[in-house]
Amino acid sequence: MPIEKTLSIIKPDATKRNLTGLINAKFEKSGLKIIAQKRLQLTRSMAEKFYEVHKDRPFYNDLIDFMISGPVVVQVLQGENAVKLNRIIMGATNPEEAEEGTIRNEFAESIEANSVHGSDSLENANAEITFFFANIELI
Ligand code: ADP
Ligand code: MG
């Protein structure tokens, strides 16, 4: 299987509850390596740009408010099939539908405050990684 990189974001609901380490442990236990990581306060314009694909969805404005409501941890995860594997570790968008043992099943507060973001395709992963990181930051 190919070695891939994917972008992950630990969202404000999770950083507020000090869950960064527990979430990172799930990635590492599943064989994903955290090859870059930084804690940021997103500005409104950064969050709007990052979630631009959702700008016509009814939840867009609330999502932006939520994403800037506290710090996030942006990170690059690397491993075999990293894009799909991370989506499995995260669980479904709606925590009520997320499988047992997934991050969203264990930690999410709601369909909006669902603790993590993960890229949904290799193409989007590359674009999202470039949004937050320079190549020399990926170790
Ligand atoms: P995912 O994060 O699983 O890829 P989407 O890309 O569809 O999900 O949505 C992006 C984010 O928008 C979700 O993670 C969640 O925070 C929020 N969101 C999605 N659907 C809803 C909804 N129906 N109501 C409120 N917030 C939502
Ligand atoms: Mg998505």
PDB file of C-alpha atoms and ligand atoms in Angstrom:
ATOM      1  CA  MET A   1       0.000   0.000   0.000  1.00  0.00           C
ATOM      2  CA  PRO A   2       1.230   3.486  -0.765  1.00  0.00           C
ATOM      3  CA  ILE A   3       2.725   5.747   1.905  1.00  0.00           C
ATOM      4  CA  GLU A   4       0.544   8.857   2.013  1.00  0.00           C
ATOM      5  CA  LYS A   5       0.313  12.094   3.945  1.00  0.00           C
ATOM      6  CA  THR A   6      -2.957  13.585   5.167  1.00  0.00           C
ATOM      7  CA  LEU A   7      -3.951  16.728   7.028  1.00  0.00           C
ATOM      8  CA  SER A   8      -5.551  16.436  10.450  1.00  0.00           C
ATOM      9  CA  ILE A   9      -6.946  19.195  12.657  1.00  0.00           C
ATOM     10  CA  ILE A  10      -7.718  18.735  16.335  1.00  0.00           C
ATOM     11  CA  LYS A  11     -10.683  21.096  16.681  1.00  0.00           C
ATOM     12  CA  PRO A  12     -11.394  23.677  19.429  1.00  0.00           C
ATOM     13  CA  ASP A  13     -13.834  21.428  21.355  1.00  0.00           C
ATOM     14  CA  ALA A  14     -11.002  18.918  21.815  1.00  0.00           C
ATOM     15  CA  THR A  15      -8.151  21.353  22.584  1.00  0.00           C
ATOM     16  CA  LYS A  16     -10.403  23.006  25.205  1.00  0.00           C
ATOM     17  CA  ARG A  17     -10.867  19.648  26.958  1.00  0.00           C
ATOM     18  CA  ASN A  18      -7.108  18.863  26.826  1.00  0.00           C
ATOM     19  CA  LEU A  19      -7.614  15.888  24.505  1.00  0.00           C
ATOM     20  CA  THR A  20      -4.652  16.471  22.154  1.00  0.00           C
ATOM     21  CA  GLY A  21      -2.564  13.692  23.701  1.00  0.00           C
ATOM     22  CA  LEU A  22      -5.378  11.119  23.818  1.00  0.00           C
ATOM     23  CA  ILE A  23      -6.249  11.825  20.169  1.00  0.00           C
ATOM     24  CA  ASN A  24      -2.602  11.657  19.097  1.00  0.00           C
ATOM     25  CA  ALA A  25      -2.262   8.308  20.893  1.00  0.00           C
ATOM     26  CA  LYS A  26      -5.043   6.921  18.677  1.00  0.00           C
ATOM     27  CA  PHE A  27      -3.183   7.997  15.521  1.00  0.00           C
ATOM     28  CA  GLU A  28       0.102   6.527  16.737  1.00  0.00           C
ATOM     29  CA  LYS A  29      -1.491   3.249  17.914  1.00  0.00           C
ATOM     30  CA  SER A  30      -2.949   2.844  14.424  1.00  0.00           C
ATOM     31  CA  GLY A  31       0.467   3.249  12.830  1.00  0.00           C
ATOM     32  CA  LEU A  32       0.183   6.840  11.624  1.00  0.00           C
ATOM     33  CA  LYS A  33       3.232   9.029  12.280  1.00  0.00           C
ATOM     34  CA  ILE A  34       2.729  12.677  13.276  1.00  0.00           C
ATOM     35  CA  ILE A  35       5.382  14.203  11.004  1.00  0.00           C
ATOM     36  CA  ALA A  36       4.388  17.865  11.604  1.00  0.00           C
ATOM     37  CA  GLN A  37       2.259  19.577  14.214  1.00  0.00           C
ATOM     38  CA  LYS A  38       1.491  23.092  15.443  1.00  0.00           C
ATOM     39  CA  ARG A  39      -1.073  24.784  17.650  1.00  0.00           C
ATOM     40  CA  LEU A  40      -2.761  27.810  16.072  1.00  0.00           C
ATOM     41  CA  GLN A  41      -5.549  30.270  16.653  1.00  0.00           C
ATOM     42  CA  LEU A  42      -7.235  30.408  13.239  1.00  0.00           C
ATOM     43  CA  THR A  43      -8.396  33.806  12.019  1.00  0.00           C
ATOM     44  CA  ARG A  44     -11.865  34.088  10.515  1.00  0.00           C
ATOM     45  CA  SER A  45     -10.416  34.545   7.035  1.00  0.00           C
ATOM     46  CA  MET A  46      -8.202  31.438   7.369  1.00  0.00           C
ATOM     47  CA  ALA A  47     -11.156  29.324   8.523  1.00  0.00           C
ATOM     48  CA  GLU A  48     -13.377  30.690   5.740  1.00  0.00           C
ATOM     49  CA  LYS A  49     -10.744  29.889   3.143  1.00  0.00           C
ATOM     50  CA  PHE A  50     -10.053  26.419   4.528  1.00  0.00           C
ATOM     51  CA  TYR A  51     -13.766  25.484   4.509  1.00  0.00           C
ATOM     52  CA  GLU A  52     -14.585  27.336   1.276  1.00  0.00           C
ATOM     53  CA  VAL A  53     -15.999  24.120  -0.311  1.00  0.00           C
ATOM     54  CA  HIS A  54     -18.801  24.268   2.283  1.00  0.00           C
ATOM     55  CA  LYS A  55     -19.646  27.962   1.824  1.00  0.00           C
ATOM     56  CA  ASP A  56     -23.143  27.261   0.450  1.00  0.00           C
ATOM     57  CA  ARG A  57     -24.047  24.749   3.179  1.00  0.00           C
ATOM     58  CA  PRO A  58     -26.476  25.946   5.896  1.00  0.00           C
ATOM     59  CA  PHE A  59     -23.985  25.136   8.658  1.00  0.00           C
ATOM     60  CA  TYR A  60     -21.098  27.165   7.158  1.00  0.00           C
ATOM     61  CA  ASN A  61     -21.310  30.311   9.326  1.00  0.00           C
ATOM     62  CA  ASP A  62     -21.699  28.328  12.557  1.00  0.00           C
ATOM     63  CA  LEU A  63     -18.816  26.081  11.517  1.00  0.00           C
ATOM     64  CA  ILE A  64     -16.532  29.093  11.020  1.00  0.00           C
ATOM     65  CA  ASP A  65     -17.531  30.556  14.418  1.00  0.00           C
ATOM     66  CA  PHE A  66     -16.811  27.185  16.028  1.00  0.00           C
ATOM     67  CA  MET A  67     -13.431  26.726  14.304  1.00  0.00           C
ATOM     68  CA  ILE A  68     -12.194  30.104  15.606  1.00  0.00           C
ATOM     69  CA  SER A  69     -13.679  29.667  19.113  1.00  0.00           C
ATOM     70  CA  GLY A  70     -10.345  28.414  20.487  1.00  0.00           C
ATOM     71  CA  PRO A  71      -6.997  26.988  19.444  1.00  0.00           C
ATOM     72  CA  VAL A  72      -6.651  24.143  16.976  1.00  0.00           C
ATOM     73  CA  VAL A  73      -3.764  21.722  16.444  1.00  0.00           C
ATOM     74  CA  VAL A  74      -2.971  21.245  12.768  1.00  0.00           C
ATOM     75  CA  GLN A  75      -0.905  18.206  11.919  1.00  0.00           C
ATOM     76  CA  VAL A  76       0.348  16.045   9.090  1.00  0.00           C
ATOM     77  CA  LEU A  77      -0.097  12.292   9.500  1.00  0.00           C
ATOM     78  CA  GLN A  78       1.940   9.872   7.404  1.00  0.00           C
ATOM     79  CA  GLY A  79       1.578   6.160   6.807  1.00  0.00           C
ATOM     80  CA  GLU A  80       0.238   3.439   4.543  1.00  0.00           C
ATOM     81  CA  ASN A  81      -3.122   4.520   3.119  1.00  0.00           C
ATOM     82  CA  ALA A  82      -3.039   7.501   5.501  1.00  0.00           C
ATOM     83  CA  VAL A  83      -5.989   9.373   3.969  1.00  0.00           C
ATOM     84  CA  LYS A  84      -8.468   6.489   4.278  1.00  0.00           C
ATOM     85  CA  LEU A  85      -6.966   5.114   7.488  1.00  0.00           C
ATOM     86  CA  ASN A  86      -7.338   8.487   9.212  1.00  0.00           C
ATOM     87  CA  ARG A  87     -10.992   8.720   8.123  1.00  0.00           C
ATOM     88  CA  ILE A  88     -11.567   5.302   9.738  1.00  0.00           C
ATOM     89  CA  ILE A  89      -9.826   6.328  12.975  1.00  0.00           C
ATOM     90  CA  MET A  90     -11.888   9.560  13.056  1.00  0.00           C
ATOM     91  CA  GLY A  91     -15.283   7.923  12.565  1.00  0.00           C
ATOM     92  CA  ALA A  92     -18.396   9.334  10.895  1.00  0.00           C
ATOM     93  CA  THR A  93     -19.076  13.102  10.832  1.00  0.00           C
ATOM     94  CA  ASN A  94     -22.091  12.606  13.099  1.00  0.00           C
ATOM     95  CA  PRO A  95     -20.765  11.098  16.362  1.00  0.00           C
ATOM     96  CA  GLU A  96     -24.033   9.197  16.812  1.00  0.00           C
ATOM     97  CA  GLU A  97     -23.108   7.249  13.676  1.00  0.00           C
ATOM     98  CA  ALA A  98     -19.414   6.876  14.515  1.00  0.00           C
ATOM     99  CA  GLU A  99     -18.186   3.355  15.244  1.00  0.00           C
ATOM    100  CA  GLU A 100     -17.043   2.355  18.691  1.00  0.00           C
ATOM    101  CA  GLY A 101     -13.387   3.128  19.335  1.00  0.00           C
ATOM    102  CA  THR A 102     -13.252   5.989  16.844  1.00  0.00           C
ATOM    103  CA  ILE A 103     -12.206   9.487  17.919  1.00  0.00           C
ATOM    104  CA  ARG A 104     -15.609  10.983  17.200  1.00  0.00           C
ATOM    105  CA  ASN A 105     -17.449   8.163  18.981  1.00  0.00           C
ATOM    106  CA  GLU A 106     -15.334   8.663  22.100  1.00  0.00           C
ATOM    107  CA  PHE A 107     -14.793  12.419  22.148  1.00  0.00           C
ATOM    108  CA  ALA A 108     -17.113  14.416  19.860  1.00  0.00           C
ATOM    109  CA  GLU A 109     -19.705  16.675  21.474  1.00  0.00           C
ATOM    110  CA  SER A 110     -21.972  17.105  18.412  1.00  0.00           C
ATOM    111  CA  ILE A 111     -22.069  16.850  14.624  1.00  0.00           C
ATOM    112  CA  GLU A 112     -20.390  20.288  14.527  1.00  0.00           C
ATOM    113  CA  ALA A 113     -18.036  20.017  17.516  1.00  0.00           C
ATOM    114  CA  ASN A 114     -16.741  16.650  16.374  1.00  0.00           C
ATOM    115  CA  SER A 115     -13.142  16.957  17.631  1.00  0.00           C
ATOM    116  CA  VAL A 116     -11.183  16.331  14.404  1.00  0.00           C
ATOM    117  CA  HIS A 117     -10.889  17.202  10.735  1.00  0.00           C
ATOM    118  CA  GLY A 118      -9.295  14.842   8.233  1.00  0.00           C
ATOM    119  CA  SER A 119      -8.691  15.236   4.499  1.00  0.00           C
ATOM    120  CA  ASP A 120     -11.172  13.251   2.388  1.00  0.00           C
ATOM    121  CA  SER A 121      -8.965  12.506  -0.660  1.00  0.00           C
ATOM    122  CA  LEU A 122      -5.281  12.448  -1.574  1.00  0.00           C
ATOM    123  CA  GLU A 123      -5.750  15.496  -3.785  1.00  0.00           C
ATOM    124  CA  ASN A 124      -7.411  17.484  -0.985  1.00  0.00           C
ATOM    125  CA  ALA A 125      -4.787  16.240   1.481  1.00  0.00           C
ATOM    126  CA  ASN A 126      -1.989  17.746  -0.614  1.00  0.00           C
ATOM    127  CA  ALA A 127      -3.833  21.071  -0.936  1.00  0.00           C
ATOM    128  CA  GLU A 128      -4.695  21.188   2.789  1.00  0.00           C
ATOM    129  CA  ILE A 129      -1.132  20.328   3.847  1.00  0.00           C
ATOM    130  CA  THR A 130       0.178  23.164   1.651  1.00  0.00           C
ATOM    131  CA  PHE A 131      -2.397  25.498   3.237  1.00  0.00           C
ATOM    132  CA  PHE A 132      -0.737  25.099   6.670  1.00  0.00           C
ATOM    133  CA  PHE A 133       2.810  23.801   6.199  1.00  0.00           C
ATOM    134  CA  ALA A 134       5.961  24.464   4.198  1.00  0.00           C
ATOM    135  CA  ASN A 135       7.765  21.393   2.847  1.00  0.00           C
ATOM    136  CA  ILE A 136      10.712  21.909   5.220  1.00  0.00           C
ATOM    137  CA  GLU A 137       8.328  21.529   8.190  1.00  0.00           C
ATOM    138  CA  LEU A 138       7.431  17.930   7.239  1.00  0.00           C
ATOM    139  CA  ILE A 139       9.974  15.780   9.033  1.00  0.00           C
TER     140      ILE A 139
HETATM  141  P1  ADP B   1     -16.099  15.651   7.686  1.00  0.00           P
HETATM  142  O1  ADP B   1     -15.414  16.573   8.694  1.00  0.00           O
HETATM  143  O2  ADP B   1     -16.483  14.328   8.289  1.00  0.00           O
HETATM  144  O3  ADP B   1     -15.307  15.506   6.402  1.00  0.00           O
HETATM  145  P2  ADP B   1     -17.848  17.463   6.221  1.00  0.00           P
HETATM  146  O4  ADP B   1     -16.669  17.755   5.356  1.00  0.00           O
HETATM  147  O5  ADP B   1     -19.123  17.069   5.564  1.00  0.00           O
HETATM  148  O6  ADP B   1     -17.507  16.340   7.317  1.00  0.00           O
HETATM  149  O7  ADP B   1     -18.177  18.734   7.102  1.00  0.00           O
HETATM  150  C1  ADP B   1     -17.147  19.555   7.618  1.00  0.00           C
HETATM  151  C2  ADP B   1     -17.474  19.889   9.060  1.00  0.00           C
HETATM  152  O8  ADP B   1     -18.656  20.694   9.094  1.00  0.00           O
HETATM  153  C3  ADP B   1     -17.808  18.694   9.955  1.00  0.00           C
HETATM  154  O9  ADP B   1     -16.671  18.016  10.432  1.00  0.00           O
HETATM  155  C4  ADP B   1     -18.580  19.353  11.058  1.00  0.00           C
HETATM  156  O10 ADP B   1     -17.736  20.045  11.971  1.00  0.00           O
HETATM  157  C5  ADP B   1     -19.400  20.383  10.275  1.00  0.00           C
HETATM  158  N1  ADP B   1     -20.703  19.841   9.859  1.00  0.00           N
HETATM  159  C6  ADP B   1     -20.949  18.933   8.884  1.00  0.00           C
HETATM  160  N2  ADP B   1     -22.261  18.651   8.774  1.00  0.00           N
HETATM  161  C7  ADP B   1     -22.880  19.438   9.691  1.00  0.00           C
HETATM  162  C8  ADP B   1     -24.245  19.630  10.086  1.00  0.00           C
HETATM  163  N3  ADP B   1     -25.235  18.954   9.490  1.00  0.00           N
HETATM  164  N4  ADP B   1     -24.502  20.511  11.089  1.00  0.00           N
HETATM  165  C9  ADP B   1     -23.506  21.203  11.684  1.00  0.00           C
HETATM  166  N5  ADP B   1     -22.197  21.073  11.377  1.00  0.00           N
HETATM  167  C10 ADP B   1     -21.880  20.203  10.400  1.00  0.00           C
HETATM  168 MG    MG B   2     -14.764  16.983   5.040  1.00  0.00          MG
END
